[in-house]
mmCIF file of C-alpha atoms in Angstrom:
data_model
loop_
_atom_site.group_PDB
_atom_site.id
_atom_site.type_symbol
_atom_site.label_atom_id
_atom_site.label_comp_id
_atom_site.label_asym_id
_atom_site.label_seq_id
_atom_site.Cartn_x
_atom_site.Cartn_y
_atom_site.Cartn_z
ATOM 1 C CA UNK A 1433 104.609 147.042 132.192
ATOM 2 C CA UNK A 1434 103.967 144.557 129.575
ATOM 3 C CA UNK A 1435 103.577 141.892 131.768
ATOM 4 C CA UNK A 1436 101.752 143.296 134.405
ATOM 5 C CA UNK A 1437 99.143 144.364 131.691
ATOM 6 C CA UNK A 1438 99.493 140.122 130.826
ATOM 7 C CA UNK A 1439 99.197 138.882 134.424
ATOM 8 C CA UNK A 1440 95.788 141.539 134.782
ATOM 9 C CA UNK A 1441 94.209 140.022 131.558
ATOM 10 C CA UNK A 1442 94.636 136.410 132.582
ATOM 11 C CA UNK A 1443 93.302 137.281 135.959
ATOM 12 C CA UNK A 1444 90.297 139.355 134.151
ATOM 13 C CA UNK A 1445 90.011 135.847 132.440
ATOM 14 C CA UNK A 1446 90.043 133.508 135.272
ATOM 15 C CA UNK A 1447 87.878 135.631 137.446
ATOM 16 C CA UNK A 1448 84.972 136.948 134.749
ATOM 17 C CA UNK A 1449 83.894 133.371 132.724
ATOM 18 C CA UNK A 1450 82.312 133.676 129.535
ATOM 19 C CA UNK A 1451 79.112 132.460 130.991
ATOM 20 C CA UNK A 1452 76.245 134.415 132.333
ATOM 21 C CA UNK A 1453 73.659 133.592 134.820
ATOM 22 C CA UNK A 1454 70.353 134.911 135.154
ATOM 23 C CA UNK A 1455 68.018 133.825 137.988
ATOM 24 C CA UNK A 1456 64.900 132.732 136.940
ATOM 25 C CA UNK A 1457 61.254 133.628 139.297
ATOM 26 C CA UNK A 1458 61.326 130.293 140.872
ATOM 27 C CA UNK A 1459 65.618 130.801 141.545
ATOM 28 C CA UNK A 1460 64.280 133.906 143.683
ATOM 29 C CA UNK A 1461 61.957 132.852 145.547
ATOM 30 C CA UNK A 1462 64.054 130.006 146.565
ATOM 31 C CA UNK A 1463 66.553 132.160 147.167
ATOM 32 C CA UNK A 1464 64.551 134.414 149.301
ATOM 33 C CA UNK A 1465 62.886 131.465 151.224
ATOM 34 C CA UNK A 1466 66.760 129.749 151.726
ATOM 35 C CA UNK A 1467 67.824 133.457 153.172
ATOM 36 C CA UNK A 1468 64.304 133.478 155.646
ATOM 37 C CA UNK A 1469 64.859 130.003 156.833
ATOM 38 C CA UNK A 1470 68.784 130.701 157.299
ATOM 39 C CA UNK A 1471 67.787 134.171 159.434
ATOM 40 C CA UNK A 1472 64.838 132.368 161.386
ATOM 41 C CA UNK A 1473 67.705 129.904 162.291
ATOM 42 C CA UNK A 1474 70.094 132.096 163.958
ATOM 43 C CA UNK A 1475 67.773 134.110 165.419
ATOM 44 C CA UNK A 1476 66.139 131.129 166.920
ATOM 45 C CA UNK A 1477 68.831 128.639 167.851
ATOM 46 C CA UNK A 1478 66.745 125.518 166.444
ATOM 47 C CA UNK A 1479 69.007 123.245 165.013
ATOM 48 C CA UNK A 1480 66.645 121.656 162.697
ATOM 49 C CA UNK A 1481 65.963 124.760 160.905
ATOM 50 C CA UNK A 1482 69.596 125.066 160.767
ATOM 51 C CA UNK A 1483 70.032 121.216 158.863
ATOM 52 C CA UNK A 1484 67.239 122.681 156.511
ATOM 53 C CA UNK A 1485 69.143 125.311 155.703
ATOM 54 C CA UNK A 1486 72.471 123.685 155.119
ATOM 55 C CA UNK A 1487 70.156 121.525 153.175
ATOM 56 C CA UNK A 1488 68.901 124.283 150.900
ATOM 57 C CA UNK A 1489 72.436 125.930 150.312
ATOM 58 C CA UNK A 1490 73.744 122.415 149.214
ATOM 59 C CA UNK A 1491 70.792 122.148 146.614
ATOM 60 C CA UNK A 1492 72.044 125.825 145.238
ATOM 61 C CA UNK A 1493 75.353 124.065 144.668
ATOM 62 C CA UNK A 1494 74.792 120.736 143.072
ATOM 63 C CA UNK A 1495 72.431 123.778 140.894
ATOM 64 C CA UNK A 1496 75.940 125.160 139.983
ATOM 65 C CA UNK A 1497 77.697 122.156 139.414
ATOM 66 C CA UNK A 1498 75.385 120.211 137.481
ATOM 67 C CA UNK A 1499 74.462 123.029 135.040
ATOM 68 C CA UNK A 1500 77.869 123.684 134.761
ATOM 69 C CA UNK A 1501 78.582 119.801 134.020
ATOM 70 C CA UNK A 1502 76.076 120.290 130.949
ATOM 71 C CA UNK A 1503 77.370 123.129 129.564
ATOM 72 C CA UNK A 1504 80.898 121.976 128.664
ATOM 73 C CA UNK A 1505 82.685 120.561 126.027
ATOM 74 C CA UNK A 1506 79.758 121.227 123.641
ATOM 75 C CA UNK A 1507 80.601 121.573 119.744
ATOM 76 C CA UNK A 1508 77.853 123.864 117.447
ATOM 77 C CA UNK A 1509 77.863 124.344 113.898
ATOM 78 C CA UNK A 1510 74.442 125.833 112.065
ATOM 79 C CA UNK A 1511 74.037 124.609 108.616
ATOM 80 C CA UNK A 1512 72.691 126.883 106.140
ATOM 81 C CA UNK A 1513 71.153 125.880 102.499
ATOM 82 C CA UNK A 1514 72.306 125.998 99.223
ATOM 83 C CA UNK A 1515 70.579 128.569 98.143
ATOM 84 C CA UNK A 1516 67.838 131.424 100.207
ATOM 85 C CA UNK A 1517 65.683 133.838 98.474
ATOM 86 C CA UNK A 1518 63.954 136.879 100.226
ATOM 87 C CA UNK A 1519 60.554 136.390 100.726
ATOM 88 C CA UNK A 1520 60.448 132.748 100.828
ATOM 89 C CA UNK A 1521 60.785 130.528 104.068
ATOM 90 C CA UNK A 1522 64.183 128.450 104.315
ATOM 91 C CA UNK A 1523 65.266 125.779 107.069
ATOM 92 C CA UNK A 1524 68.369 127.342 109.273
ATOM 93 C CA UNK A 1525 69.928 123.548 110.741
ATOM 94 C CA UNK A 1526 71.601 123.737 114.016
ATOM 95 C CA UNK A 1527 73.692 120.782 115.093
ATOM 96 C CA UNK A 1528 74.890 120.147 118.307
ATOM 97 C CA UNK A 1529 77.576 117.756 119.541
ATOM 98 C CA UNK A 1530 78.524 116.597 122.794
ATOM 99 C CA UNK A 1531 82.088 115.782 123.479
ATOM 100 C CA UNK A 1532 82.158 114.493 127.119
ATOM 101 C CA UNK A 1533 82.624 111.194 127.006
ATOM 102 C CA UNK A 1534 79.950 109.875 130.212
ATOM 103 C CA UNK A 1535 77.733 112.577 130.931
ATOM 104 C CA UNK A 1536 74.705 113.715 128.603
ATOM 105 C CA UNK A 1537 73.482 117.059 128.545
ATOM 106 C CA UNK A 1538 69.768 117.894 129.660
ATOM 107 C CA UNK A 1539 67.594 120.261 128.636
ATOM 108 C CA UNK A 1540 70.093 122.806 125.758
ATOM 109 C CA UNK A 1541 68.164 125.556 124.248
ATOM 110 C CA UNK A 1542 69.987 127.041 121.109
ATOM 111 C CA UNK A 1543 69.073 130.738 120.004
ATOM 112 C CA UNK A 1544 70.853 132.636 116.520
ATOM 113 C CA UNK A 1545 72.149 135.630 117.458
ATOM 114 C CA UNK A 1546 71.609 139.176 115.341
ATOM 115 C CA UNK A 1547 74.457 141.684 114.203
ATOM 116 C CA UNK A 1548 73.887 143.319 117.626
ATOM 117 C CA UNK A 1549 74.193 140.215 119.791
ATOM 118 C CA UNK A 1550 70.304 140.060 120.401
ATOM 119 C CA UNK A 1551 68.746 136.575 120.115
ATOM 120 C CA UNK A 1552 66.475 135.944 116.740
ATOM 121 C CA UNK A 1553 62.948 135.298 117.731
ATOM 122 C CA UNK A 1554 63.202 131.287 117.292
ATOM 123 C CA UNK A 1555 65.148 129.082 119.276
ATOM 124 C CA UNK A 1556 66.157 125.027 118.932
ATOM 125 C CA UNK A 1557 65.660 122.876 122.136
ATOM 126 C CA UNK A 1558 67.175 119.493 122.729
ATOM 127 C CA UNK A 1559 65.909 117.956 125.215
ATOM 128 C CA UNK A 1560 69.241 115.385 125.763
ATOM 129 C CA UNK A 1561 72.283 114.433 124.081
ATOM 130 C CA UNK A 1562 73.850 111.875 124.838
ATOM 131 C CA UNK A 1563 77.727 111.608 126.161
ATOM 132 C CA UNK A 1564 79.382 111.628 122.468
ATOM 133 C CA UNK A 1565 76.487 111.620 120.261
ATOM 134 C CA UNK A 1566 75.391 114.626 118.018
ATOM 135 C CA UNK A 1567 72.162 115.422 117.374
ATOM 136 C CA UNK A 1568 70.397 117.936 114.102
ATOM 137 C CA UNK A 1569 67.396 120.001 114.592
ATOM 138 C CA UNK A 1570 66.158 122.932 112.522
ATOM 139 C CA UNK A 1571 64.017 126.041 112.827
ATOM 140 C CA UNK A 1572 62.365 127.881 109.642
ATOM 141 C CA UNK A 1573 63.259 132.045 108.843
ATOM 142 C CA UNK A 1574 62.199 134.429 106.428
ATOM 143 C CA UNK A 1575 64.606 136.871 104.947
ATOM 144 C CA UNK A 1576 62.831 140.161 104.626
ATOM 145 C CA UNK A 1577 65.318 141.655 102.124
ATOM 146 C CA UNK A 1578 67.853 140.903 99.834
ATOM 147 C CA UNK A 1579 71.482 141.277 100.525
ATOM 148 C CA UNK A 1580 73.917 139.630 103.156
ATOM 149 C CA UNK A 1581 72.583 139.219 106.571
ATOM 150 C CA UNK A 1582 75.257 138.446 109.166
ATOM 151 C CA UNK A 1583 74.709 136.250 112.085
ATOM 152 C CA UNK A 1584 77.007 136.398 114.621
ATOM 153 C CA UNK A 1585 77.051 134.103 116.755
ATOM 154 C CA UNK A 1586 75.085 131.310 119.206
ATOM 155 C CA UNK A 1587 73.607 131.370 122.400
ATOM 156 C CA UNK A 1588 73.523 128.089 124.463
ATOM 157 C CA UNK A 1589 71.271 128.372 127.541
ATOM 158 C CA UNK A 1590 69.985 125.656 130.192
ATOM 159 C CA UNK A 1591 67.890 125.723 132.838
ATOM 160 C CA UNK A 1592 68.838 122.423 134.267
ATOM 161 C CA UNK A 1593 68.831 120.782 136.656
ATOM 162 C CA UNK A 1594 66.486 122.009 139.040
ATOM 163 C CA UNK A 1595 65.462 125.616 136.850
ATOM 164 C CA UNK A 1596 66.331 128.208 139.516
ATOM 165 C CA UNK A 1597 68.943 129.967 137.126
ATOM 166 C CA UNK A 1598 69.651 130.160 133.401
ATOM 167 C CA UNK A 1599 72.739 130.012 132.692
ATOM 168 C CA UNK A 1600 74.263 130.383 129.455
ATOM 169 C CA UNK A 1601 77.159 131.365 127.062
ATOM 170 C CA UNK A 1602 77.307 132.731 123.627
ATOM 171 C CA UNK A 1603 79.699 130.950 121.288
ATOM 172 C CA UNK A 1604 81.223 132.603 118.036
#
């Protein structure tokens, strides 16, 4: 029993990534145009229509697998400051650093998450690191209250390459 309840998690695992995708307006209509051009195809015969559509289901792809290519083997640490008072403004650092050693990533957007796993209202954008390089940006807050605030988490979210989905993960 025990290791059937083992061999169902690791499939759970394999088969539901921690990453989440969300398609963006321009990721339907593409979508929607791709699925029109791939019915007027069959329905017609015409072979060119069918090379645009092969063409159009590749581009969907290479989406996947360069977005995918950005997001990994990323390493992010927020840095907070000595000290924070309520009331007064502070600078929240997020660093980012990329551990691939060829391939940059494009276009990361960085968001703090709340106690309930909602994003904070600001957000840090780099716009590319380079393969092995780490770069610093911050992002100012106010503290409304006194008292401890926990943060849970980071969200990392790109809409590269091409922007028809966001795809993202939320790191502890």
């Amino acid at each position: 029993a025990r290791r059937a309840a083992r061999l169902r998690a690791r499939f759970r695992r394999w088969f539901s990534p921690p990453r989440k995708f969300k398609l963006t307006r321009e990721g339907k209509w593409f979508i929607g145009a791709t699925l029109v051009l791939g019915f007027a195809a069959v329905n017609g015969g015409i072979n060119l229509l069918f090379l645009m559509f092969g063409m159009l289901l590749c581009l969907l792809v290479a989406n996947g697998v360069l977005s995918e290519a950005a997001m990994r083997r990323l390493e992010v640490h927020r840095h907070l400051p000595p000290a924070i008072h309520a009331g007064s403004p502070f600078l929240m650092g997020i660093s980012v650093r990329n551990l691939k050693a060829r391939v940059a990533t494009f276009s990361l957007e960085v968001e703090d998450l709340a106690l309930d796993g909602k994003p904070i209202d600001r957000r840090c954008f780099f716009l590319k690191i380079p393969a092995g390089r780490q770069q610093e940006t911050s992002y100012r807050r106010t503290l409304a209250r006194r008292g401890i605030h926990r943060l849970t988490g980071l969200r990392l979210s790109t809409r590269f390459p091409f922007g028809l989905l966001r795809r993202s993960i939320d790191v502890e």
